[in-house]
Amino acid sequence: MHIVHLTTELALIAKVGGLGDVTSGLSKALTEAGEQTEVILPFYDHLDRSKLEELNVEMEGLLSYEDMSPYPNKVYTAKYHGISLTLIEPDEPKNYFKRGVIYGEEDDLFRFTYFTKVAMEYLLKSGKHPDVLHVHDWLTCLAAPLYHEVYQSLGLKIGGIITTIHNMKYQGICSPDELARIGLHMDHLLTQDKMQDHSEPNKLNILKGGLTYSDYITTVSMTYAKEIQGNEGFGLESVLVKRKEKLVGILNAIDTSYWNPKTDPFLAKNYSVHDELSNVEEAKIENRKALYEKIKLDYDPAMLFTCISRLAKQKGPEMIYFAIEYVLSKGGQFVLLASTPEPELKKEFYSLAESYADNPHVHFHFLFDEALAHITYAAADCILIPSLFEPCGLTQMIALRYGTIPIVHKVGGLSDTIFDIDHEEIPKEKRNGYTFDFPSNESLQWSIDRAFENHRKHPEKWHLMQKNGFQKDWSWKSPAQEYLTLYRKINSSKPV
Ligand code: ADP
């Protein structure tokens, strides 16, 4: 089967968060399963070209519109860790992908709709007729309405389109005039059954277009698939309820060959999930010492808590703020590794960091730092994930792979992956962390207290959580099969 992923992120060459992990983990697993998998990605200027193999120009002069004028685009092919890439490099005056960043630009809407349009143009002109076009979030799901409304009649043939929702919150709202700037005249889609936004009736909602025009909609956990048909639908719940027969939750996974404490090159001391737990503990201490040397903290055997996250409203920043102070007050230590896309939160956390500038038990690192993330996963005892909503969440899976215990708000994918150590009705072999039902400082405090208590007085509970985390298969093997089943289903239901 020829499967094309249209995406704005691919770990590690273009990663901001979970989306990048998912597109690379899934395409790698599909390629390994023998499927012809291709990933179409913008050729960002900060993408490390030295990591690419077999980089070739595939097509030049592919035209697309920006500010109503046509501009040429160059299309490259390359290989990255066995994944076949198609990279689109526009040559237009706004330099859409030469900004040194992936998101956060004022004109993100134009940047990514432009990219999606060029990708469709490329599929048409290259004569490729993929069996599956798999698009991700509002960022690329405009491809679904574009196919049905424009490109199919121009001769492009696609077996089926899947839109995966990684986060309902971001929907891509724009006026028809804005899309006209990139040569898309879609005024006729401004109707309720097509792309009209629910709160701004004179605007188009790109995510809604993806949900309406795709053959299947998937999202990244079973619980989130239910939640988005209700409270977490961000206004699109009725669209999802209407299409619920075509909505499937497939739990994300992680690339276990990359997130592997046995081979991880960022660790000071490697360890295996098959080691005796005492060896794991020793290795974690070595990694803690190396981490502390790096971030200039004094080594101390006190419990180390961490949070590795984007600092956005979704991630429960008030609770993270509270937890840092609470953990320190209980004699624990804290490492916060967080990128700060939201200016208000950035201000608050920078001032918190300043107030702890001389405290040797806490470290704030406000950058995206892959290397530091790895050693922190290995060094910490607990990771906090108090998200208000969480489509899937990957940090809890990565943490468990490194023997670090998650404390999570029981919501979305966190609810499908983390099971409380103290809940008698949960089978013992599933229990792998701490969960709380209501997102409040009190609930988080209750779980932090339990973690301190168990770590100190009930090593058998701690070891059970670690063992259960180690034994679980977090790889893409099984979710990739679920996607393949879906891909086959859409293709078998189409007339030849
Ligand atoms: P998101 O909502 O941001 O996609 P996920 O839990 O799905 O959250 O994925 C987060 C991914 O980003 C994980 O691989 C995590 O290790 C990584 N990550 C988050 N913040 C940082 C950071 N500051 N530095 C390095 N990696 C980070």
PDB file of N, CA and C and ligand atoms in Angstrom, residues 15-19 21 167 259 308-310 314-315 337-339 365 367-370 373 377 390 393-396 398, ligand 1:
ATOM      1  N   LYS A  15      10.794  18.692  15.214  1.00  0.00           N
ATOM      2  CA  LYS A  15       9.906  18.299  16.320  1.00  0.00           C
ATOM      3  C   LYS A  15       9.617  19.474  17.243  1.00  0.00           C
ATOM      4  N   VAL A  16       8.336  19.637  17.568  1.00  0.00           N
ATOM      5  CA  VAL A  16       7.952  20.592  18.607  1.00  0.00           C
ATOM      6  C   VAL A  16       7.401  19.826  19.803  1.00  0.00           C
ATOM      7  N   GLY A  17       6.592  18.808  19.509  1.00  0.00           N
ATOM      8  CA  GLY A  17       6.002  18.011  20.594  1.00  0.00           C
ATOM      9  C   GLY A  17       5.603  16.651  20.081  1.00  0.00           C
ATOM     10  N   GLY A  18       4.500  16.140  20.643  1.00  0.00           N
ATOM     11  CA  GLY A  18       4.067  14.771  20.363  1.00  0.00           C
ATOM     12  C   GLY A  18       3.783  14.484  18.896  1.00  0.00           C
ATOM     13  N   LEU A  19       3.274  15.463  18.149  1.00  0.00           N
ATOM     14  CA  LEU A  19       2.959  15.216  16.743  1.00  0.00           C
ATOM     15  C   LEU A  19       4.178  14.689  15.978  1.00  0.00           C
ATOM     16  N   ASP A  21       6.758  13.087  17.246  1.00  0.00           N
ATOM     17  CA  ASP A  21       7.054  11.719  17.684  1.00  0.00           C
ATOM     18  C   ASP A  21       6.136  10.730  16.975  1.00  0.00           C
ATOM     19  N   ASN A 167      -5.016  17.308  18.639  1.00  0.00           N
ATOM     20  CA  ASN A 167      -5.456  18.295  19.618  1.00  0.00           C
ATOM     21  C   ASN A 167      -6.625  19.085  19.030  1.00  0.00           C
ATOM     22  N   TRP A 259      13.688   5.600  22.364  1.00  0.00           N
ATOM     23  CA  TRP A 259      13.529   5.811  23.812  1.00  0.00           C
ATOM     24  C   TRP A 259      13.875   4.509  24.526  1.00  0.00           C
ATOM     25  N   ILE A 308       8.296  17.653  32.072  1.00  0.00           N
ATOM     26  CA  ILE A 308       8.912  17.902  30.762  1.00  0.00           C
ATOM     27  C   ILE A 308       7.775  18.204  29.811  1.00  0.00           C
ATOM     28  N   SER A 309       7.639  19.474  29.452  1.00  0.00           N
ATOM     29  CA  SER A 309       6.372  19.856  28.838  1.00  0.00           C
ATOM     30  C   SER A 309       6.446  21.185  28.102  1.00  0.00           C
ATOM     31  N   ARG A 310       5.478  21.400  27.210  1.00  0.00           N
ATOM     32  CA  ARG A 310       5.207  22.762  26.746  1.00  0.00           C
ATOM     33  C   ARG A 310       4.462  23.417  27.894  1.00  0.00           C
ATOM     34  N   GLN A 314      -3.227  24.115  28.559  1.00  0.00           N
ATOM     35  CA  GLN A 314      -3.624  22.706  28.542  1.00  0.00           C
ATOM     36  C   GLN A 314      -2.869  21.852  29.563  1.00  0.00           C
ATOM     37  N   LYS A 315      -1.631  22.228  29.832  1.00  0.00           N
ATOM     38  CA  LYS A 315      -0.762  21.375  30.638  1.00  0.00           C
ATOM     39  C   LYS A 315      -0.917  21.616  32.139  1.00  0.00           C
ATOM     40  N   LEU A 337      11.642  21.212  32.837  1.00  0.00           N
ATOM     41  CA  LEU A 337      12.171  21.372  31.476  1.00  0.00           C
ATOM     42  C   LEU A 337      10.988  21.732  30.601  1.00  0.00           C
ATOM     43  N   ALA A 338      10.890  22.999  30.252  1.00  0.00           N
ATOM     44  CA  ALA A 338       9.655  23.441  29.623  1.00  0.00           C
ATOM     45  C   ALA A 338       9.894  24.553  28.613  1.00  0.00           C
ATOM     46  N   SER A 339       9.342  24.346  27.429  1.00  0.00           N
ATOM     47  CA  SER A 339       9.352  25.447  26.467  1.00  0.00           C
ATOM     48  C   SER A 339       8.153  26.330  26.804  1.00  0.00           C
ATOM     49  N   HIS A 365      14.653  25.031  33.256  1.00  0.00           N
ATOM     50  CA  HIS A 365      15.289  25.071  31.943  1.00  0.00           C
ATOM     51  C   HIS A 365      14.195  25.362  30.931  1.00  0.00           C
ATOM     52  N   LEU A 367      13.805  25.772  27.741  1.00  0.00           N
ATOM     53  CA  LEU A 367      14.103  25.582  26.327  1.00  0.00           C
ATOM     54  C   LEU A 367      13.636  24.206  25.911  1.00  0.00           C
ATOM     55  N   PHE A 368      13.569  23.989  24.612  1.00  0.00           N
ATOM     56  CA  PHE A 368      13.374  22.625  24.132  1.00  0.00           C
ATOM     57  C   PHE A 368      14.753  22.018  24.030  1.00  0.00           C
ATOM     58  N   ASP A 369      15.023  20.995  24.828  1.00  0.00           N
ATOM     59  CA  ASP A 369      16.375  20.449  24.885  1.00  0.00           C
ATOM     60  C   ASP A 369      16.280  18.924  24.930  1.00  0.00           C
ATOM     61  N   GLU A 370      16.467  18.336  23.745  1.00  0.00           N
ATOM     62  CA  GLU A 370      16.287  16.886  23.602  1.00  0.00           C
ATOM     63  C   GLU A 370      17.240  16.105  24.521  1.00  0.00           C
ATOM     64  N   ALA A 373      16.298  16.313  28.101  1.00  0.00           N
ATOM     65  CA  ALA A 373      15.075  15.545  28.361  1.00  0.00           C
ATOM     66  C   ALA A 373      15.425  14.080  28.630  1.00  0.00           C
ATOM     67  N   TYR A 377      14.622  12.151  32.126  1.00  0.00           N
ATOM     68  CA  TYR A 377      13.744  10.975  32.249  1.00  0.00           C
ATOM     69  C   TYR A 377      14.460   9.872  33.042  1.00  0.00           C
ATOM     70  N   GLU A 390      -5.757  16.042  27.802  1.00  0.00           N
ATOM     71  CA  GLU A 390      -4.559  15.453  27.208  1.00  0.00           C
ATOM     72  C   GLU A 390      -4.974  14.399  26.182  1.00  0.00           C
ATOM     73  N   GLY A 393      -0.716  12.172  25.203  1.00  0.00           N
ATOM     74  CA  GLY A 393       0.417  12.358  26.110  1.00  0.00           C
ATOM     75  C   GLY A 393       1.436  11.266  25.852  1.00  0.00           C
ATOM     76  N   LEU A 394       2.681  11.670  25.702  1.00  0.00           N
ATOM     77  CA  LEU A 394       3.728  10.675  25.463  1.00  0.00           C
ATOM     78  C   LEU A 394       4.694  10.606  26.631  1.00  0.00           C
ATOM     79  N   THR A 395       4.765  11.710  27.406  1.00  0.00           N
ATOM     80  CA  THR A 395       5.830  11.762  28.413  1.00  0.00           C
ATOM     81  C   THR A 395       5.626  10.692  29.494  1.00  0.00           C
ATOM     82  N   GLN A 396       4.364  10.302  29.746  1.00  0.00           N
ATOM     83  CA  GLN A 396       4.140   9.253  30.744  1.00  0.00           C
ATOM     84  C   GLN A 396       4.681   7.899  30.257  1.00  0.00           C
ATOM     85  N   ILE A 398       7.186   7.496  27.965  1.00  0.00           N
ATOM     86  CA  ILE A 398       8.655   7.585  27.942  1.00  0.00           C
ATOM     87  C   ILE A 398       9.188   7.410  29.367  1.00  0.00           C
TER      88      ILE A 398
HETATM   89  P1  ADP B   1       2.439  17.752  23.401  1.00  0.00           P
HETATM   90  O1  ADP B   1       1.045  18.150  23.776  1.00  0.00           O
HETATM   91  O2  ADP B   1       3.409  18.864  23.616  1.00  0.00           O
HETATM   92  O3  ADP B   1       2.551  17.148  22.038  1.00  0.00           O
HETATM   93  P2  ADP B   1       3.206  15.099  24.360  1.00  0.00           P
HETATM   94  O4  ADP B   1       3.273  14.520  25.725  1.00  0.00           O
HETATM   95  O5  ADP B   1       2.315  14.408  23.385  1.00  0.00           O
HETATM   96  O6  ADP B   1       2.832  16.634  24.499  1.00  0.00           O
HETATM   97  O7  ADP B   1       4.677  15.104  23.709  1.00  0.00           O
HETATM   98  C1  ADP B   1       5.696  15.826  24.242  1.00  0.00           C
HETATM   99  C2  ADP B   1       7.011  15.446  23.563  1.00  0.00           C
HETATM  100  O8  ADP B   1       7.857  16.584  23.566  1.00  0.00           O
HETATM  101  C3  ADP B   1       7.773  14.365  24.322  1.00  0.00           C
HETATM  102  O9  ADP B   1       8.614  13.669  23.421  1.00  0.00           O
HETATM  103  C4  ADP B   1       8.630  15.189  25.302  1.00  0.00           C
HETATM  104  O10 ADP B   1       9.789  14.497  25.708  1.00  0.00           O
HETATM  105  C5  ADP B   1       8.988  16.367  24.424  1.00  0.00           C
HETATM  106  N1  ADP B   1       9.227  17.613  25.158  1.00  0.00           N
HETATM  107  C6  ADP B   1       8.312  18.442  25.734  1.00  0.00           C
HETATM  108  N2  ADP B   1       8.921  19.529  26.248  1.00  0.00           N
HETATM  109  C7  ADP B   1      10.244  19.389  25.999  1.00  0.00           C
HETATM  110  C8  ADP B   1      11.399  20.191  26.272  1.00  0.00           C
HETATM  111  N3  ADP B   1      11.311  21.350  26.901  1.00  0.00           N
HETATM  112  N4  ADP B   1      12.598  19.727  25.869  1.00  0.00           N
HETATM  113  C9  ADP B   1      12.701  18.534  25.226  1.00  0.00           C
HETATM  114  N5  ADP B   1      11.654  17.745  24.929  1.00  0.00           N
HETATM  115  C10 ADP B   1      10.439  18.163  25.299  1.00  0.00           C
END
